[in-house]
mmCIF file of C-alpha atoms in Angstrom:
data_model
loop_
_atom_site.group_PDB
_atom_site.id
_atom_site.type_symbol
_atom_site.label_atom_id
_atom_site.label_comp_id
_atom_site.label_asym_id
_atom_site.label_seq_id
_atom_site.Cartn_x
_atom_site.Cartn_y
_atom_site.Cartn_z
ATOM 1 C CA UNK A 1 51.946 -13.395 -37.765
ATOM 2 C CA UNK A 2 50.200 -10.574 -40.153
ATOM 3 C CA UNK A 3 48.016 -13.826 -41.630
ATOM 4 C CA UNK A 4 46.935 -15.169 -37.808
ATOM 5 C CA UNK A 5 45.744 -11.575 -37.017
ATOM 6 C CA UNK A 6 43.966 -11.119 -40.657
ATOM 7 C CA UNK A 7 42.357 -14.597 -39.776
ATOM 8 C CA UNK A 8 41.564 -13.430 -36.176
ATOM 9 C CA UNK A 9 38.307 -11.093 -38.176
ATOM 10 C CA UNK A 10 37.609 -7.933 -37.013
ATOM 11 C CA UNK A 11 37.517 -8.904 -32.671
ATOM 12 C CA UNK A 12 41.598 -8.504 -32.919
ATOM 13 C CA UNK A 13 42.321 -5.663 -33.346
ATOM 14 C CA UNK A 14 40.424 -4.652 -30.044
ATOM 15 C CA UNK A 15 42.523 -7.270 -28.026
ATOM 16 C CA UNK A 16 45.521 -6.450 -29.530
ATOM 17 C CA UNK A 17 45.182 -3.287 -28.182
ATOM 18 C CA UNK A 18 44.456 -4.089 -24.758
ATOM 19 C CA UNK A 19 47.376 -6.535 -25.017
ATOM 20 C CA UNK A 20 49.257 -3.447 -25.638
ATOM 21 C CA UNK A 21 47.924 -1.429 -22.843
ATOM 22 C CA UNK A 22 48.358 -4.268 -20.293
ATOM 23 C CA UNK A 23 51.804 -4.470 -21.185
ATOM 24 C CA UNK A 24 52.016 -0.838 -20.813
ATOM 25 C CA UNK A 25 50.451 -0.074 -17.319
ATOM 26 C CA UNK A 26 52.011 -2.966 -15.755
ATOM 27 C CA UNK A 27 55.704 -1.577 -16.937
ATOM 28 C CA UNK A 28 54.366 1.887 -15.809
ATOM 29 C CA UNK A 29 53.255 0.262 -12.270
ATOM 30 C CA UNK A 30 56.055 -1.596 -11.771
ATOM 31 C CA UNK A 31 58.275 1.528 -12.131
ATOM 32 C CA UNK A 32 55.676 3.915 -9.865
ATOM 33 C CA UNK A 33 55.825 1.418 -7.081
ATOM 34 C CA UNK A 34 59.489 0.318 -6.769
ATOM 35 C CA UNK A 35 59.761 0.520 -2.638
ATOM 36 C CA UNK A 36 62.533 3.061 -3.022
ATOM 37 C CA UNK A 37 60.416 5.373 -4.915
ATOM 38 C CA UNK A 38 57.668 5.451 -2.365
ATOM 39 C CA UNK A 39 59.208 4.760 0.882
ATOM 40 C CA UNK A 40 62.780 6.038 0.735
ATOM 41 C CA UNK A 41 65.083 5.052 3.174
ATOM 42 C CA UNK A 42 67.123 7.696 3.696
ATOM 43 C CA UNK A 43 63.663 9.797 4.138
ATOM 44 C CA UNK A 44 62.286 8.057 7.147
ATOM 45 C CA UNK A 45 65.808 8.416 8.821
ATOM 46 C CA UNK A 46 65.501 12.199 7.791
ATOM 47 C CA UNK A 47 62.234 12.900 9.207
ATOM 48 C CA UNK A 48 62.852 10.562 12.389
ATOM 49 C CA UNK A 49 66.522 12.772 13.010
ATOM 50 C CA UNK A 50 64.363 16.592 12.719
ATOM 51 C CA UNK A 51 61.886 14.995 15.126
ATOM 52 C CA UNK A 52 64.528 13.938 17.589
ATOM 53 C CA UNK A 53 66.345 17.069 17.212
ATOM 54 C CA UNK A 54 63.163 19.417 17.027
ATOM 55 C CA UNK A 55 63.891 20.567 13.571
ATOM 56 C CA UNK A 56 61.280 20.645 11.986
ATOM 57 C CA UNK A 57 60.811 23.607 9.479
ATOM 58 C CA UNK A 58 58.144 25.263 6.932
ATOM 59 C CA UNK A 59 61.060 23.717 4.513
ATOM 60 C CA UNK A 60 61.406 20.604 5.272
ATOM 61 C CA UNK A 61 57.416 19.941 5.144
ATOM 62 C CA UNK A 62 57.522 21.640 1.781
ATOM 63 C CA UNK A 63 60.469 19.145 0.864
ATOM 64 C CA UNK A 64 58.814 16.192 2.137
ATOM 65 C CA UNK A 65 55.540 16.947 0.191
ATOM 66 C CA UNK A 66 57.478 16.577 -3.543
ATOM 67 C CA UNK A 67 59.594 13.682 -2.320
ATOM 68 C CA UNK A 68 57.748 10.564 -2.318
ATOM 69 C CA UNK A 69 54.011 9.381 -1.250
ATOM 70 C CA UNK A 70 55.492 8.703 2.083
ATOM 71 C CA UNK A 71 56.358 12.116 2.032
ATOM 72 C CA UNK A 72 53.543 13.213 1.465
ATOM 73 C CA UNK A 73 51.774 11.201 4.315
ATOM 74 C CA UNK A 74 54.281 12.171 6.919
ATOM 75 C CA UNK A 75 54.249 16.263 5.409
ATOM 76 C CA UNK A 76 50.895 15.646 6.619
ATOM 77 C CA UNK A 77 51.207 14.572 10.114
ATOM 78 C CA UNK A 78 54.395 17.352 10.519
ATOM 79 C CA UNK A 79 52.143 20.122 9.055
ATOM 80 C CA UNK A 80 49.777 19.539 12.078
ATOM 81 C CA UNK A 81 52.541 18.664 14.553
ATOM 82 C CA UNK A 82 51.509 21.222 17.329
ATOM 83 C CA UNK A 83 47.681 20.222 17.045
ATOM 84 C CA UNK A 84 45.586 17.532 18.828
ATOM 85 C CA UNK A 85 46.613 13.905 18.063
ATOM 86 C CA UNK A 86 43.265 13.283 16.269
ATOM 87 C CA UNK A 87 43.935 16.189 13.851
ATOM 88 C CA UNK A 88 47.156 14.892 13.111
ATOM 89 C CA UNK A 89 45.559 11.476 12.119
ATOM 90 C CA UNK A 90 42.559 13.292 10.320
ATOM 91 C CA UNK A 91 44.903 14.873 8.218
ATOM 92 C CA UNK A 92 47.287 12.014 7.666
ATOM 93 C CA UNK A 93 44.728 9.358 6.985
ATOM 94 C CA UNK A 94 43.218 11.919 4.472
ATOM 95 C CA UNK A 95 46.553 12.481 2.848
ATOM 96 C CA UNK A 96 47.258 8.613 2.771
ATOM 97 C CA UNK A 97 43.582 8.267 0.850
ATOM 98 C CA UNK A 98 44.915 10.650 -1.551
ATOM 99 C CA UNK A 99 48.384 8.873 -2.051
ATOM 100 C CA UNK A 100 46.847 5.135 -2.213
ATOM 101 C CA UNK A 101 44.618 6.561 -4.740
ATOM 102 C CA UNK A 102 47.312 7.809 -6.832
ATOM 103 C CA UNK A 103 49.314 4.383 -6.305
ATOM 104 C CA UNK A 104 45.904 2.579 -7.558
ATOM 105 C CA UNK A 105 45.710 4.243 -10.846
ATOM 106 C CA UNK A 106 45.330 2.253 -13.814
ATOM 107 C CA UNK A 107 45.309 -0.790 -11.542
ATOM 108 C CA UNK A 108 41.841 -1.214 -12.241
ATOM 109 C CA UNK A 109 41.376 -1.105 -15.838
ATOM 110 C CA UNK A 110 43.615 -4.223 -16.071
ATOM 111 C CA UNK A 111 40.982 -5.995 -14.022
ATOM 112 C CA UNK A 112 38.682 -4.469 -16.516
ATOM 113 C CA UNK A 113 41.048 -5.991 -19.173
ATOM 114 C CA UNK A 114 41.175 -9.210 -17.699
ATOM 115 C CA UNK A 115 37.377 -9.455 -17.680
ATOM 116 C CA UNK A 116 36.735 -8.435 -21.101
ATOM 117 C CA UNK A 117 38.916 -10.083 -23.124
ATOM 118 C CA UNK A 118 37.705 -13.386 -22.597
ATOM 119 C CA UNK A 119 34.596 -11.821 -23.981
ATOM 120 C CA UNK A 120 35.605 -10.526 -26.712
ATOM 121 C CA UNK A 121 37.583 -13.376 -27.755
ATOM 122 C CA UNK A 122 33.817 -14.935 -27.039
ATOM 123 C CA UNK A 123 32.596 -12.401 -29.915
ATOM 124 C CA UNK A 124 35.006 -13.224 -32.170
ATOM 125 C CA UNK A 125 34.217 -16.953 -31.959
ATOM 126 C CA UNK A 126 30.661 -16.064 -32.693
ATOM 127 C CA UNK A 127 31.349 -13.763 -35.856
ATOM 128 C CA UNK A 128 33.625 -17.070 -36.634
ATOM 129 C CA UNK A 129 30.571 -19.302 -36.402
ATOM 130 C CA UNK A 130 28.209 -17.582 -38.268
ATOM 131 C CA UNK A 131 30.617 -16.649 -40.935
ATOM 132 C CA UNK A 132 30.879 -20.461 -41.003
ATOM 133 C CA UNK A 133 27.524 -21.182 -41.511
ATOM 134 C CA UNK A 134 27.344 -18.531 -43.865
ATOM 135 C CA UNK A 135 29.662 -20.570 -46.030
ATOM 136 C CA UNK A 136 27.255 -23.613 -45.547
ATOM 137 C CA UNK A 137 24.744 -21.437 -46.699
ATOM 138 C CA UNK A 138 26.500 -20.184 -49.977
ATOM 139 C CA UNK A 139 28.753 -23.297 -50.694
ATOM 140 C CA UNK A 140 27.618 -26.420 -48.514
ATOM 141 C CA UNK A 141 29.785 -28.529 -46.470
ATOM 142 C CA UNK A 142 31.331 -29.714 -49.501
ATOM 143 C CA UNK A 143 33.677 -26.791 -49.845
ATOM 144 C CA UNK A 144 36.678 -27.108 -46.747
ATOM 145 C CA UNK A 145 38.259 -24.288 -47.973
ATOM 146 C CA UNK A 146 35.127 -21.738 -47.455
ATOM 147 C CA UNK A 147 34.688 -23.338 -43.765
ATOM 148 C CA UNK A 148 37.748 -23.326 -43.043
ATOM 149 C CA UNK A 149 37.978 -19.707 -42.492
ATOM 150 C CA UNK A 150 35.210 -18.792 -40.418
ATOM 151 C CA UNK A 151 36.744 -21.808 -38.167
ATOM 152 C CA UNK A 152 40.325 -20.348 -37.956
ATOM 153 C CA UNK A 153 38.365 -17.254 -36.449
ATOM 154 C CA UNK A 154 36.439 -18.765 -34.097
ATOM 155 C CA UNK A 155 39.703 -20.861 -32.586
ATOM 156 C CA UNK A 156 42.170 -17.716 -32.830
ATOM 157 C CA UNK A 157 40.069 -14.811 -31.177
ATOM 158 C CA UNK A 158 39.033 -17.439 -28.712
ATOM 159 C CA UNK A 159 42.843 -17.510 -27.738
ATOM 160 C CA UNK A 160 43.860 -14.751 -28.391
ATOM 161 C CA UNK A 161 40.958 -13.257 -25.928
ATOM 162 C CA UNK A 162 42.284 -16.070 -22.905
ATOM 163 C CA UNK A 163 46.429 -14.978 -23.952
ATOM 164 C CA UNK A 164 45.499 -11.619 -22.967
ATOM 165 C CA UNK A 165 43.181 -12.095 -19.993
ATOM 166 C CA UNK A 166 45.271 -14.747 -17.998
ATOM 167 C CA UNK A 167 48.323 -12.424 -17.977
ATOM 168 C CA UNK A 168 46.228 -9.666 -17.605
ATOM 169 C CA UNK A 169 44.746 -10.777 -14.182
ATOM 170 C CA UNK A 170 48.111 -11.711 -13.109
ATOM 171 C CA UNK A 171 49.425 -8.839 -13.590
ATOM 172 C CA UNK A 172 46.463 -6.982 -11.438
ATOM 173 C CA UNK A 173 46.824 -9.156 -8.421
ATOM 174 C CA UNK A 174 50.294 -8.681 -8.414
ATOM 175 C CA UNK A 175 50.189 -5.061 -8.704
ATOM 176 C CA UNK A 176 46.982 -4.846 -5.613
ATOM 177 C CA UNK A 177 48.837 -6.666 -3.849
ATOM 178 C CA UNK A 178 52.001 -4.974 -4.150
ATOM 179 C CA UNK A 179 49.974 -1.734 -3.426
ATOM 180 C CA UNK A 180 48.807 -3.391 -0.371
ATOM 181 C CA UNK A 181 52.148 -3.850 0.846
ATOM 182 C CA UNK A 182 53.039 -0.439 0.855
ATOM 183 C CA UNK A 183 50.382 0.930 2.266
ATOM 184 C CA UNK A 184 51.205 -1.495 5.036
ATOM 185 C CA UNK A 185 54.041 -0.202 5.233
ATOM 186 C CA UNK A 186 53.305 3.609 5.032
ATOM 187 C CA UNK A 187 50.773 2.927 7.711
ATOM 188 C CA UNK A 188 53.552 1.824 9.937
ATOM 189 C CA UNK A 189 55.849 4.734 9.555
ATOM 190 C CA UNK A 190 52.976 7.114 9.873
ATOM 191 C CA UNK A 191 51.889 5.492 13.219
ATOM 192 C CA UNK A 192 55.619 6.255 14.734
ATOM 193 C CA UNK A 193 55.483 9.376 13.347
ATOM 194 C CA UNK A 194 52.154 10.444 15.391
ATOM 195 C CA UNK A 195 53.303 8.308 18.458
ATOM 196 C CA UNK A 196 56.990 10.342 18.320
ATOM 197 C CA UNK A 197 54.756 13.570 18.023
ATOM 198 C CA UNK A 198 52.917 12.787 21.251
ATOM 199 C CA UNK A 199 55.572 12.152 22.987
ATOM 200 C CA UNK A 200 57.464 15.270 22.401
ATOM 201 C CA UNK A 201 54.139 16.909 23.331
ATOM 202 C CA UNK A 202 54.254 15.491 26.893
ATOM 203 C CA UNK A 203 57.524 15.884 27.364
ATOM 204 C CA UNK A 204 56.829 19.637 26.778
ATOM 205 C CA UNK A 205 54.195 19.941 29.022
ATOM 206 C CA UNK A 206 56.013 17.833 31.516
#
């Protein structure tokens, strides 16, 4: 292994390293955005039972705001529960902006990865080649042995630049789109939340 990546020339050591950051935001991600981490079950049936029961305390918001990014979101909408409906969304959608932001991070530098390692596998093929013709240069095409190497660089940053990429960009759309999904689903829970709010609010003035 120690030989491939001496071979690889001086373009490996860069994509090692984002091969080692890839792997290390995507385990990160895939922790931060486990479903029960953001929206917890037993939260939603929380909040849902102090709105029923008209419950709701300086406490519980507090509560809600370190629990989860749903939390957050519906901390949000609670804080402002006596205002006008369109405060209550102002303040939640500019809470949720907030929280997908947060759920985002790092997200994008493995599309960054994905798009650069290609190219610097494509940099590494080109120090290859002209270390190749180099060799012509010095020993002709006589000499295998002083081609060969500038050859084995070219090939192995070229695929070593495409084995980090492809799983790179894998590994963002999965993690947008599993982004997307919760915010989906946030968006959902905060709509009942302002629509449960409204309705207690005509019920009082009824």
């Amino acid at each position: 292994m120690f030989e491939i990546v001496k071979a690889g020339g001086i373009m490996m050591g860069p994509i090692i390293l984002a091969s080692i950051v890839t792997a290390a935001i995507f385990l990160e991600r895939l922790w931060t955005l486990q479903t029960k981490r953001v929206l917890p079950a037993e939260l939603t049936e929380k909040v849902w039972r102090w709105v029923e029961q008209r419950q709701i305390q300086d406490k519980h918001i507090a509560a809600l705001q370190q629990n989860s990014p749903l939390g957050k979101i519906l901390a949000a909408g609670l804080a402002n529960r006596n205002r006008d409906r369109s405060i209550i969304r102002e303040s939640i959608e500019d809470t949720g902006r907030h929280v997908v932001h947060e759920l985002d991070r790092f997200i994008g530098t493995l599309g960054t990865i994905a798009s650069l390692s290609p190219l610097m596998g494509l940099l590494g093929t080109v120090f290859g080649m002209i270390r190749t013709f180099n060799a012509i240069t010095t020993s002709g095409i006589g000499n295998p042995a002083a081609l060969a190497g500038g050859i084995a660089e070219a090939l192995i940053t070229t695929a070593a630049g495409l084995t980090v990429a492809i799983p790179a960009l894998l590994a963002y759309k999965y993690l947008r789109g599993r982004v997307q999904t919760l915010v989906v689903q946030m968006e959902k829970e905060a709509t009942k939340l302002v629509e449960a709010l409204e309705a207690q609010s005509r019920e009082g003035l009824a």
